[in-house]
mmCIF file of C-alpha atoms in Angstrom:
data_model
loop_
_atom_site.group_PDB
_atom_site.id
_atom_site.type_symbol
_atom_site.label_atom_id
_atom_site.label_comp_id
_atom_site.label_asym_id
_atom_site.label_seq_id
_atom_site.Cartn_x
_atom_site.Cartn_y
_atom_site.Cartn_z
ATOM 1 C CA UNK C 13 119.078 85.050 90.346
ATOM 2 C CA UNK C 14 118.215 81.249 90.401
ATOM 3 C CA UNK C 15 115.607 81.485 92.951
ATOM 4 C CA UNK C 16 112.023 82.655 92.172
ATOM 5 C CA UNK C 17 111.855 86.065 93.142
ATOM 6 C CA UNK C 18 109.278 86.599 95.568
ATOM 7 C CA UNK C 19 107.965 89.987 97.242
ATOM 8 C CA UNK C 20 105.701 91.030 99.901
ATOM 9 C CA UNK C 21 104.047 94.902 99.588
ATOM 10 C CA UNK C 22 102.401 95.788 102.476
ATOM 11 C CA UNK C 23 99.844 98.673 103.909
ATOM 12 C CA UNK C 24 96.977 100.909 102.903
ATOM 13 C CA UNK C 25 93.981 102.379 104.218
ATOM 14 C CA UNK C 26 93.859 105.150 101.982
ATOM 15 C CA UNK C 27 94.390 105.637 98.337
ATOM 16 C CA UNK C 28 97.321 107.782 98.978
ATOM 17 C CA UNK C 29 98.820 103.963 100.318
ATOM 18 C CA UNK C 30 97.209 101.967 97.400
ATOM 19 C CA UNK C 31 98.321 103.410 94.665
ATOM 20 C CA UNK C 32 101.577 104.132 95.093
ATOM 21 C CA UNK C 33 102.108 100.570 96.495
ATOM 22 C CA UNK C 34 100.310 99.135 92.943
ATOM 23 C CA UNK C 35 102.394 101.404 91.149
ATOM 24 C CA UNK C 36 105.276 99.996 93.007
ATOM 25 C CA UNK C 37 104.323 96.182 92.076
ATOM 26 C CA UNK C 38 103.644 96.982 88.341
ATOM 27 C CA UNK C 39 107.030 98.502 88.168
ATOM 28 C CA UNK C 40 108.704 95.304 89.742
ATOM 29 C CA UNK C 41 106.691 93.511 86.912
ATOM 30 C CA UNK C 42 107.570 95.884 84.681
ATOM 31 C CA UNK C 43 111.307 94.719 85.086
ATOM 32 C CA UNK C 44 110.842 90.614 86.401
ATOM 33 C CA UNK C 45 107.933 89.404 84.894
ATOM 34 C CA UNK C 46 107.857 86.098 86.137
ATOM 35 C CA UNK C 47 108.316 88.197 89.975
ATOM 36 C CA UNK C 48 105.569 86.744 92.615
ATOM 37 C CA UNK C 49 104.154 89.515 94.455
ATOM 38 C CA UNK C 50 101.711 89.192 97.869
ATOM 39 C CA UNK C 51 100.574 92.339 99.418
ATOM 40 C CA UNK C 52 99.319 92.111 102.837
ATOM 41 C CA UNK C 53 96.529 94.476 104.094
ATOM 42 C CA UNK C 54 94.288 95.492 106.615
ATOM 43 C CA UNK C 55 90.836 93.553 106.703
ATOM 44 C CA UNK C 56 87.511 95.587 105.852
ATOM 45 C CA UNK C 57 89.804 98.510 104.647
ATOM 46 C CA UNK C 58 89.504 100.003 100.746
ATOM 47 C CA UNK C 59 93.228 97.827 99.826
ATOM 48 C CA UNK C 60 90.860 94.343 99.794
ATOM 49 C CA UNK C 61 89.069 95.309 97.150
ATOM 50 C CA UNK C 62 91.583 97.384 94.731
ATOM 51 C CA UNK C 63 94.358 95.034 95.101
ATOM 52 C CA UNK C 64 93.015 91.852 93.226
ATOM 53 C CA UNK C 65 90.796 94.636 91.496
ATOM 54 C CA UNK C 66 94.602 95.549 90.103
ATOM 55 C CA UNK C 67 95.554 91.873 89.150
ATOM 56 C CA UNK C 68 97.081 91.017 92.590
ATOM 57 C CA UNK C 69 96.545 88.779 95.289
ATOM 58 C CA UNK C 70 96.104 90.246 98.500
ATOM 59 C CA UNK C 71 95.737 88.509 102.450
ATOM 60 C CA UNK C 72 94.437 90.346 105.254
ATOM 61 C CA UNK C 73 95.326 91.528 108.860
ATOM 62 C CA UNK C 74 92.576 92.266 111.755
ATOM 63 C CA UNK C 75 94.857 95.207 112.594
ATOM 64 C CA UNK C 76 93.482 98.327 113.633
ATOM 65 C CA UNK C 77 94.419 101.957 114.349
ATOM 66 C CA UNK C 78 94.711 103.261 117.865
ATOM 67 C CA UNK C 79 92.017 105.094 118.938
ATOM 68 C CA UNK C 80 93.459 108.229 121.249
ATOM 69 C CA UNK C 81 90.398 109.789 122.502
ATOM 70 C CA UNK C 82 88.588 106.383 123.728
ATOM 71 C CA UNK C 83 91.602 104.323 125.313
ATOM 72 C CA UNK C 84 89.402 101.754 126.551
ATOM 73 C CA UNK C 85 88.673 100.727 122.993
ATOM 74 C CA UNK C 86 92.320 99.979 122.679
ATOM 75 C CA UNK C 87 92.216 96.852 124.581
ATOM 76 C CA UNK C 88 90.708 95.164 121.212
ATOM 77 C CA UNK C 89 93.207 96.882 119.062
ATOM 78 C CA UNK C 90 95.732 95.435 121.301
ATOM 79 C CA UNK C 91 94.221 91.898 121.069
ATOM 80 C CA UNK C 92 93.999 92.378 116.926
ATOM 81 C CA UNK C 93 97.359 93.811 116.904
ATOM 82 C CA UNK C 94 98.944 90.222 118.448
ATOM 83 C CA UNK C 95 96.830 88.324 116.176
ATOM 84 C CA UNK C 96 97.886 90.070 113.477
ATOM 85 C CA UNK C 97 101.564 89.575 114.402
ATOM 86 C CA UNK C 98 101.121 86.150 114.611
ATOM 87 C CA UNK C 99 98.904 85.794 111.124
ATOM 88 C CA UNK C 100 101.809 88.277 109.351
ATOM 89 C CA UNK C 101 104.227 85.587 110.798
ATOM 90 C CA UNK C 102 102.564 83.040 108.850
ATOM 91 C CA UNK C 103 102.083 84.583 105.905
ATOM 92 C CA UNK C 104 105.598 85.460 105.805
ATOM 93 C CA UNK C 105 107.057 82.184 106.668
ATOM 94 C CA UNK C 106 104.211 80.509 103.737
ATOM 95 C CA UNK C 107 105.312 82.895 101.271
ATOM 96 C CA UNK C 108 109.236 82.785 102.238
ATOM 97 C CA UNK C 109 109.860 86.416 100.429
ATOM 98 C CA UNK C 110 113.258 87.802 99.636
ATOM 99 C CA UNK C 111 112.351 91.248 100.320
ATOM 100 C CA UNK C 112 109.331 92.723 102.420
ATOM 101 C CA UNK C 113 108.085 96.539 101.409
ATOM 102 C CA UNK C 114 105.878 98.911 103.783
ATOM 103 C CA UNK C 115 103.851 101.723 102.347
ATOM 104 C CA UNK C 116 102.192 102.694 105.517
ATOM 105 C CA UNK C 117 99.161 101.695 106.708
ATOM 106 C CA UNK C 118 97.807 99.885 109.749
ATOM 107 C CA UNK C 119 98.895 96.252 108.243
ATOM 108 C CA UNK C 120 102.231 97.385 107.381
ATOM 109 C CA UNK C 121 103.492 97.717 111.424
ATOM 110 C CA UNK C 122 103.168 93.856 111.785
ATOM 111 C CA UNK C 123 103.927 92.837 108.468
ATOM 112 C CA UNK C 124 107.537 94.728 108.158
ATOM 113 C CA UNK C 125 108.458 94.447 111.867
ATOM 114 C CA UNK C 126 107.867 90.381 112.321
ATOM 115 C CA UNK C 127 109.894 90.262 108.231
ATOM 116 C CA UNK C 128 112.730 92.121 109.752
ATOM 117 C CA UNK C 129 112.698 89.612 113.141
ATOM 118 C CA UNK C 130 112.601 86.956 110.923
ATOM 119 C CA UNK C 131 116.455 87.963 108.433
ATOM 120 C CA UNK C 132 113.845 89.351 105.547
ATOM 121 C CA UNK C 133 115.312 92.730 104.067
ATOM 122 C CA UNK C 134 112.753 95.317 104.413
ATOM 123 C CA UNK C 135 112.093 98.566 102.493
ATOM 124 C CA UNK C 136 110.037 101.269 103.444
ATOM 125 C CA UNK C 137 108.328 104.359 101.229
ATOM 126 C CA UNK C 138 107.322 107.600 103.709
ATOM 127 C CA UNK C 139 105.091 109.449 101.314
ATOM 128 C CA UNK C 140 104.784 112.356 103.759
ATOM 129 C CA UNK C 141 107.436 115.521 104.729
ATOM 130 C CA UNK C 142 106.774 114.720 108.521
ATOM 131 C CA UNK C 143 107.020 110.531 109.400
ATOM 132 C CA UNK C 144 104.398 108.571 111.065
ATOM 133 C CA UNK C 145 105.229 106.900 114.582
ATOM 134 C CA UNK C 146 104.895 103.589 112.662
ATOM 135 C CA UNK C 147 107.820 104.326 110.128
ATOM 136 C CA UNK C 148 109.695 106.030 112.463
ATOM 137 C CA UNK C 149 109.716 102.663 114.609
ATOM 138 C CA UNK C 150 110.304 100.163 111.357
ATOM 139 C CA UNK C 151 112.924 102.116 109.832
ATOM 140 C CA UNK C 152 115.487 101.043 112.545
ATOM 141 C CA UNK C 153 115.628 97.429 111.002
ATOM 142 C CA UNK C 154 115.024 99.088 107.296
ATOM 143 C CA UNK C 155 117.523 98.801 104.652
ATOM 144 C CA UNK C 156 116.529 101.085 102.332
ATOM 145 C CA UNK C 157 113.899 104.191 103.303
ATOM 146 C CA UNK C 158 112.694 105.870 99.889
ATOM 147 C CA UNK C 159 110.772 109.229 100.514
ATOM 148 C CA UNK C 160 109.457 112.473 99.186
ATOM 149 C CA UNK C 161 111.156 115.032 100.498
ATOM 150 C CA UNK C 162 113.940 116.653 101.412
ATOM 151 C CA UNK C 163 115.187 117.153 104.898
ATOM 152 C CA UNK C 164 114.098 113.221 106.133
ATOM 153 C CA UNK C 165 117.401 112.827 108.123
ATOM 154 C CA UNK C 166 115.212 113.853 110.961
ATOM 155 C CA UNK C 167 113.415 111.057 111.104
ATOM 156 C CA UNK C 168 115.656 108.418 109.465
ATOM 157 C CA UNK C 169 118.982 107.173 109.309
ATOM 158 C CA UNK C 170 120.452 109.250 106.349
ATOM 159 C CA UNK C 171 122.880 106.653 105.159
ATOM 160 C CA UNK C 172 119.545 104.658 104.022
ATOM 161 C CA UNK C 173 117.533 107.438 102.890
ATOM 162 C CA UNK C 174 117.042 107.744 99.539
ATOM 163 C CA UNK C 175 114.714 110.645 97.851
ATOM 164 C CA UNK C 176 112.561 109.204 95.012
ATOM 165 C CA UNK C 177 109.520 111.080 95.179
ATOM 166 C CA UNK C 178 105.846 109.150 95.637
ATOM 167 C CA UNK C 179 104.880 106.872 92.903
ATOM 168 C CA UNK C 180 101.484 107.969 91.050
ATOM 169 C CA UNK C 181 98.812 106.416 89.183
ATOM 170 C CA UNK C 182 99.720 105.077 86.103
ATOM 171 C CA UNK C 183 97.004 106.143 84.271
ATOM 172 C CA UNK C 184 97.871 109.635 84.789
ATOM 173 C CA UNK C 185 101.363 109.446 83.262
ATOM 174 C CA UNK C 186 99.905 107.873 79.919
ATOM 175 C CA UNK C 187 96.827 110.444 79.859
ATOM 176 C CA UNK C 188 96.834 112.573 76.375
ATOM 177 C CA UNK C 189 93.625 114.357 76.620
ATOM 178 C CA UNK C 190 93.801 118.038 75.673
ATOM 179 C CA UNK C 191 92.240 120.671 78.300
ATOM 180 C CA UNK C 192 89.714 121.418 75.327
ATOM 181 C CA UNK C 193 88.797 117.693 74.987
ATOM 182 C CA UNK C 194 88.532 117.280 78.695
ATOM 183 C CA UNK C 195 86.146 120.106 79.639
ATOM 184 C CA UNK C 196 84.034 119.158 76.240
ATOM 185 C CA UNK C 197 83.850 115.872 78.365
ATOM 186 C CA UNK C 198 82.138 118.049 81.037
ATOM 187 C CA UNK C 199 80.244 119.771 78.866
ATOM 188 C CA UNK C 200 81.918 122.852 80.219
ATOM 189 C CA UNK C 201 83.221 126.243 78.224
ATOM 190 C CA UNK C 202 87.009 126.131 76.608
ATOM 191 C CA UNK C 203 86.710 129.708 77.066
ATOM 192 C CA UNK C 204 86.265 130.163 80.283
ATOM 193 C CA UNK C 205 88.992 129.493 82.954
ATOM 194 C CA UNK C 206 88.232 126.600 85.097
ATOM 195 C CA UNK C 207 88.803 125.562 89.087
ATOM 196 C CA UNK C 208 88.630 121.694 90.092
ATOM 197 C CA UNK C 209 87.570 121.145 94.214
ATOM 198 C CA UNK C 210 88.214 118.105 95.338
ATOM 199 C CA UNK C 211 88.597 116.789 98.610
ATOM 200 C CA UNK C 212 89.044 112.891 97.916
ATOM 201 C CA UNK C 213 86.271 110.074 97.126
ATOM 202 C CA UNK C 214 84.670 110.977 100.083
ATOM 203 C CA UNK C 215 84.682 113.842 100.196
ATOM 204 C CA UNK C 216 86.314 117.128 102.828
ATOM 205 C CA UNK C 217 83.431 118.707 104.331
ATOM 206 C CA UNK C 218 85.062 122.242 104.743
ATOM 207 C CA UNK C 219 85.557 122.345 101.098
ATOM 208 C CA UNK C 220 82.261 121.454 100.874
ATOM 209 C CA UNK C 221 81.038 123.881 103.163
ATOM 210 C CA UNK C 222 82.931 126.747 101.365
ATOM 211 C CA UNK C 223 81.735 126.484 98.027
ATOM 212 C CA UNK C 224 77.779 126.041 99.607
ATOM 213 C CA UNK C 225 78.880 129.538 101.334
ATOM 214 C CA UNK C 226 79.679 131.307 98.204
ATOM 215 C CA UNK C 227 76.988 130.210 95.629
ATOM 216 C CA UNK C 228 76.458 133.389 95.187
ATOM 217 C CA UNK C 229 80.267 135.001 94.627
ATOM 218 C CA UNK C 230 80.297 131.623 92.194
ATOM 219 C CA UNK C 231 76.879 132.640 90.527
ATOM 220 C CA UNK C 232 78.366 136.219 89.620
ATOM 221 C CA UNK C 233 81.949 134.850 87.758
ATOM 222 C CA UNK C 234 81.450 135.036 84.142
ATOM 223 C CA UNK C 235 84.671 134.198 82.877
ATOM 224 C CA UNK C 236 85.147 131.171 85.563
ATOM 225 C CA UNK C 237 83.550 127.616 86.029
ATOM 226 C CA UNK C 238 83.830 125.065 88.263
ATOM 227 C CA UNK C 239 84.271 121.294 88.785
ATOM 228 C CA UNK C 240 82.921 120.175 92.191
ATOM 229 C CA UNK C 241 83.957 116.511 93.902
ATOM 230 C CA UNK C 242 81.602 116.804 96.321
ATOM 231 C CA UNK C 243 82.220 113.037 97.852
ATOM 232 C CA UNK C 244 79.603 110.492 98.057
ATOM 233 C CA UNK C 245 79.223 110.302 101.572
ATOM 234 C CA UNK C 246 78.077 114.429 101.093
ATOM 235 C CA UNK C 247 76.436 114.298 98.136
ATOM 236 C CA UNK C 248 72.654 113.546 99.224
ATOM 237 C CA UNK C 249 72.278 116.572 101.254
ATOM 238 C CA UNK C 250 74.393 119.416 98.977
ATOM 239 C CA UNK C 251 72.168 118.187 96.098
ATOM 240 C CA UNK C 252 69.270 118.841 98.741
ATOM 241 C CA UNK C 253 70.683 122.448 99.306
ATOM 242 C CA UNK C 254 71.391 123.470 95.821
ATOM 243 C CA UNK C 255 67.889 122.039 95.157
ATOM 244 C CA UNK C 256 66.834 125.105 97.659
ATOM 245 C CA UNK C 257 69.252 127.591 96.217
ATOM 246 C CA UNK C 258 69.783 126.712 92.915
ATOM 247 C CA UNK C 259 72.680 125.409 91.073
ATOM 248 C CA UNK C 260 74.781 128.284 89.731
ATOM 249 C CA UNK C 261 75.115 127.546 86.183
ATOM 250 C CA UNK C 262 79.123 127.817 86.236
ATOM 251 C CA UNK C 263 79.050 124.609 88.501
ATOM 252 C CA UNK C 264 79.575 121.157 87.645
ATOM 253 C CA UNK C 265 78.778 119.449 90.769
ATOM 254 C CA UNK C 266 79.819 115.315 90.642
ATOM 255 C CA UNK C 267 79.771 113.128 93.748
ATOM 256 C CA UNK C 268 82.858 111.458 92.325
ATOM 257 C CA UNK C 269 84.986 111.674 89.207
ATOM 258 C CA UNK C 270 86.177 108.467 88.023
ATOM 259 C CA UNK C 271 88.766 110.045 85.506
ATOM 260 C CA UNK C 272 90.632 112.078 87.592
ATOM 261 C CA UNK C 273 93.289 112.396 84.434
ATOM 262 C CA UNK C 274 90.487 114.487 82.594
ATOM 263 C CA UNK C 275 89.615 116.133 85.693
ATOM 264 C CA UNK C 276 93.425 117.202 86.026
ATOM 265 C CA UNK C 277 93.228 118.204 82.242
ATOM 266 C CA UNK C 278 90.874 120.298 82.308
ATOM 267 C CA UNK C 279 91.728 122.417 85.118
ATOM 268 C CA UNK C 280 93.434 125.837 85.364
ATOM 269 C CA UNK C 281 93.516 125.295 89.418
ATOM 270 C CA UNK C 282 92.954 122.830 91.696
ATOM 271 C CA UNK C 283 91.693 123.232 95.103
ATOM 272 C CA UNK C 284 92.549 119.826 96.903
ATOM 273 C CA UNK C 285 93.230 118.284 100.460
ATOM 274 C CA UNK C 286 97.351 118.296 101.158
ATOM 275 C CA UNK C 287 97.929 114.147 100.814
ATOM 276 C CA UNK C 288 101.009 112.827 99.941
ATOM 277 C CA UNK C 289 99.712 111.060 96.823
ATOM 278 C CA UNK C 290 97.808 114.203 95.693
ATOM 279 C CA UNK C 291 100.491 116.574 95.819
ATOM 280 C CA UNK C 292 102.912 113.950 93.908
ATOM 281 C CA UNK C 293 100.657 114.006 91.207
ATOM 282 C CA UNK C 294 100.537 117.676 90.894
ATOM 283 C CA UNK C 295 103.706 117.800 90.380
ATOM 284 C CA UNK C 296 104.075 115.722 87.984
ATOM 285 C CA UNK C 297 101.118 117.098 85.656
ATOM 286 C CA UNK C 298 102.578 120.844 86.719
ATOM 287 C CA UNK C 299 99.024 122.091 88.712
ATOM 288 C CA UNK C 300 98.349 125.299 89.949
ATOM 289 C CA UNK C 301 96.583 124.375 93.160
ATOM 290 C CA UNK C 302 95.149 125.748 96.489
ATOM 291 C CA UNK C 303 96.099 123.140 99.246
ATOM 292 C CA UNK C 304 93.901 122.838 102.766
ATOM 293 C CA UNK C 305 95.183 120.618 104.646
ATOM 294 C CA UNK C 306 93.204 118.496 106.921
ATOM 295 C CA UNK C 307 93.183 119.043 110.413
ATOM 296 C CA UNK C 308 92.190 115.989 111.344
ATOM 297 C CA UNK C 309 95.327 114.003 110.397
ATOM 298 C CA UNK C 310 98.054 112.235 112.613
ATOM 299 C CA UNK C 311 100.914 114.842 113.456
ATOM 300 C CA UNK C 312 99.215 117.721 111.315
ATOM 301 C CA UNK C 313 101.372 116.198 108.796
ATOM 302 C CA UNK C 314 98.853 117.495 105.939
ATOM 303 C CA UNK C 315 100.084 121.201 106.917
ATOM 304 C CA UNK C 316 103.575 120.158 106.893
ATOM 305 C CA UNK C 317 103.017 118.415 103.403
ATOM 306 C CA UNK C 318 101.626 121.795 102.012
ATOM 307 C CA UNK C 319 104.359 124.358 103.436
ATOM 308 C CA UNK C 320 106.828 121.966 101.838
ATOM 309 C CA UNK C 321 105.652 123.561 98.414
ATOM 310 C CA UNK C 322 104.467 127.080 99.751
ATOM 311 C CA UNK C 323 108.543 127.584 100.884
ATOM 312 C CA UNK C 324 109.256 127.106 97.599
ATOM 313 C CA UNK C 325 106.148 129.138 95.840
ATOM 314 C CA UNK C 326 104.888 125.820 94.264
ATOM 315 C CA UNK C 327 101.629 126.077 95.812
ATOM 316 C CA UNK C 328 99.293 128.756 97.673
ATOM 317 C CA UNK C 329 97.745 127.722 101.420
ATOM 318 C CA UNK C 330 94.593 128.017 103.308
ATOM 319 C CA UNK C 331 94.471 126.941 106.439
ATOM 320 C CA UNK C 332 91.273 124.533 107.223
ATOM 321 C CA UNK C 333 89.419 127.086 110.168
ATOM 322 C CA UNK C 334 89.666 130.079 107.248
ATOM 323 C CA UNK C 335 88.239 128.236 104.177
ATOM 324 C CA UNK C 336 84.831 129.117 104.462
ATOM 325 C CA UNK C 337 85.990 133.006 104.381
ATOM 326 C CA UNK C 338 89.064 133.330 102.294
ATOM 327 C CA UNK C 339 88.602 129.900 99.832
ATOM 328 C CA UNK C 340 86.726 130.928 96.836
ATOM 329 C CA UNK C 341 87.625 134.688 96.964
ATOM 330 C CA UNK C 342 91.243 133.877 96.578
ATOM 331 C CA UNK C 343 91.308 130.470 94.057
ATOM 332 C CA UNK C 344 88.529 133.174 92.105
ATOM 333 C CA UNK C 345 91.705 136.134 92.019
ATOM 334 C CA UNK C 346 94.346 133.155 91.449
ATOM 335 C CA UNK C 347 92.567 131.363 88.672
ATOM 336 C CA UNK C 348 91.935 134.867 86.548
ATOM 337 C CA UNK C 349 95.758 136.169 87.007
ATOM 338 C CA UNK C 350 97.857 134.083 84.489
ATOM 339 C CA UNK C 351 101.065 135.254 85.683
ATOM 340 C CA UNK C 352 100.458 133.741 89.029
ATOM 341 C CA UNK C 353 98.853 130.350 87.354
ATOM 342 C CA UNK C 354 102.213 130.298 85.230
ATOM 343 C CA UNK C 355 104.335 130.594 87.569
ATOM 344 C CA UNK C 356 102.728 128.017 90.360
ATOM 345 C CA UNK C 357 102.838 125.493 87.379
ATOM 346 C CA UNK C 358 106.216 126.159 86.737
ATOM 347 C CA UNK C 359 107.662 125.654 90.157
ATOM 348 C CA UNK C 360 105.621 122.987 91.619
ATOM 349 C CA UNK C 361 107.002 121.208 87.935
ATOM 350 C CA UNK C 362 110.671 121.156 89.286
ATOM 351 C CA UNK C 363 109.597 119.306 92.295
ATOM 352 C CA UNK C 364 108.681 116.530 90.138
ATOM 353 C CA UNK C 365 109.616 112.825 90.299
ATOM 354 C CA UNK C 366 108.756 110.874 87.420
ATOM 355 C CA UNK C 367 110.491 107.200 87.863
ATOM 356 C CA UNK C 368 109.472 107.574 91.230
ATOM 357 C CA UNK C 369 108.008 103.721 90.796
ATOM 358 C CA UNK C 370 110.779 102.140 89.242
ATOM 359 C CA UNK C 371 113.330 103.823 91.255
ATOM 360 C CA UNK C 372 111.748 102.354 94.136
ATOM 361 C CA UNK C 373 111.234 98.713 92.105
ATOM 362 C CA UNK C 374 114.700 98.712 91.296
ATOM 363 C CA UNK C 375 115.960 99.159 95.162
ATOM 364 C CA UNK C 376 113.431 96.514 95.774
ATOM 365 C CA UNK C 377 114.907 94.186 93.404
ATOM 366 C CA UNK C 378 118.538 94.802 94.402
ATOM 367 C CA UNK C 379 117.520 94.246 98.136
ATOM 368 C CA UNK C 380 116.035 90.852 96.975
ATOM 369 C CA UNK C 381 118.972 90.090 95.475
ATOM 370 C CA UNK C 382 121.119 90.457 98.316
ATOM 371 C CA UNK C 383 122.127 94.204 97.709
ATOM 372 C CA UNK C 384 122.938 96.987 99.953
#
């Protein structure tokens, strides 16, 4: 192609938006070095900071999320929503990109609906089994809609679905620790079977709230340890409680881990959150995990994420109102029986998507190239 290639990534919020979206960009790098890529974000949210923090420049929207149980506060949202439409206009008309991609995320509504107004080719990646409102909406001017699971045509048109999986951190894919180098790294047992909870950087405070419930059913395991995200917005006061109850010995309690590819290494079992990011990554490393899904997520699409993978006995489920009870007891029973660890490993394994990235990087580039 004679033309500089130029790209716009768009969205965020969350980690489960960044990285895949990163991933996405290094991938297009990966295969057109000289590509210029602009991602577009949401101002005061996480993107503005890990964006350039990855080596790419990044411009901001004042969009913000609908708020549905104060509607009066919605009369801003409206007011940044039209500024950002006419900012993302801009942007895209400065930039002049050949193909505009949406990862979800407040900024990617205005950026990928005023690209497809103005003849830009648009792609869009749904990380999640059950669509947001937002995709659902942009994917009528789409030409290509990548996503992670089967059964999309629900949502989509299914002659532009295509099933790549989610894109993961890099770092994870190139990780060669050994579990008995990573738990020497936590200064934890080799012998001993071990359980990672971890409810995202900041934190989930009902899986929080379980483990402080069972110090003492974690106190009495002598064959099992434990590595405990606790979240850094949580961490002040569950340091303040164990300081009261005492630490069981067993526990490794961190208010974030920054190598989450040791963290993975090291563990027999995960008990995690149901995001689409997370659950893409343990499939790819094979994890036995526990998922409780967060209730307080648009469309209860966390729950819908996890029974994808209990219908096919690639992971167990605990619903968020019966942690506190049922949590520890049963990721204790799980985590000791090896047949059941072997074969959640094994199945979650086949739902696996390695090239998710440069699947996705090479529909980008054929869409910028004028490709159907």
């Amino acid at each position: 192609m004679g033309k500089e290639l130029r790209i716009i990534i768009s969205g965020g919020g969350t980690g489960g938006h960044i990285f895949p979206a990163v991933s996405i960009a290094n991938a297009v790098r990966e295969l057109r070095p000289e590509a210029k890529i602009l991602f577009v974000g949401a101002e005061g949210r996480m993107e503005m900071q890990r964006v350039p923090a990855a080596g790419y420049e990044i411009k901001g929207l004042p969009v913000a999320g609908f708020d549905r149980k104060n509607l009066l506060k919605n009369i801003a949202v409206l007011f940044k929503l039209q500024k950002s439409r006419r900012l993302a206009r801009q942007i895209v008309k400065d930039f002049k990109p050949q193909v505009a991609v949406g990862v979800g995320g407040y900024a990617s509504g205005p950026t990928l609906d005023v690209a497809q107004k103005m003849g830009v080719p648009t792609l869009i990646q749904e990380q999640n089994s059950y669509a947001g409102v937002t995709n659902k909406l942009l994917a009528k001017g789409a030409k290509c809609i990548c996503v992670a699971y089967d059964g999309m045509a629900r949502f989509f048109p299914a002659d532009r679905i295509l099933l790549t999986g989610n894109p993961v951190r890099q770092n994870l894919l190139q990780a060669s620790q050994t579990r008995e180098e990573a738990l020497a790294a936590f200064g934890l047992d080799p012998a001993k079977k071990t359980i990672l909870i971890v409810g995202g950087s900041l934190g989930a405070r009902t899986l929080n709230e379980s483990v402080l419930g069972q110090l003492s059913l974690i106190r009495q395991q002598k064959q099992v340890q434990f590595i405990w995200q606790t979240g850094k917005y949580y961490s002040a006061s569950i340091a303040e409680t164990l300081a009261q109850h005492k630490c069981p010995e067993n526990l490794k309690v961190m208010d974030f881990i920054s190598d989450m590819s040791a963290a993975y290494a090291a563990a027999d079992l995960v008990i995690s959150r149901a995001g689409a990011g997370s659950i893409s990554e343990f499939c790819l490393l094979g994890k036995a995990v526990i998922l409780v899904p967060s209730p307080n997520v648009a469309e209860d699409h966390q729950t819908k994420n996890a029974m994808a993978l209990v219908q096919k006995d690639a992971a167990l489920y605990v619903a968020d109102a019966e942690a506190q009870r049922t949590l520890l007891p049963l990721a204790i029973n799980t985590v000791t029986d090896t047949a059941k660890l072997a074969g959640l490993s094994a199945q979650i394994k086949l739902l696996a998507k390695p090239d998710a990235a440069m699947t996705i990087a090479q529909e980008v580039l054929k869409l910028a190239e004028g490709g159907e």
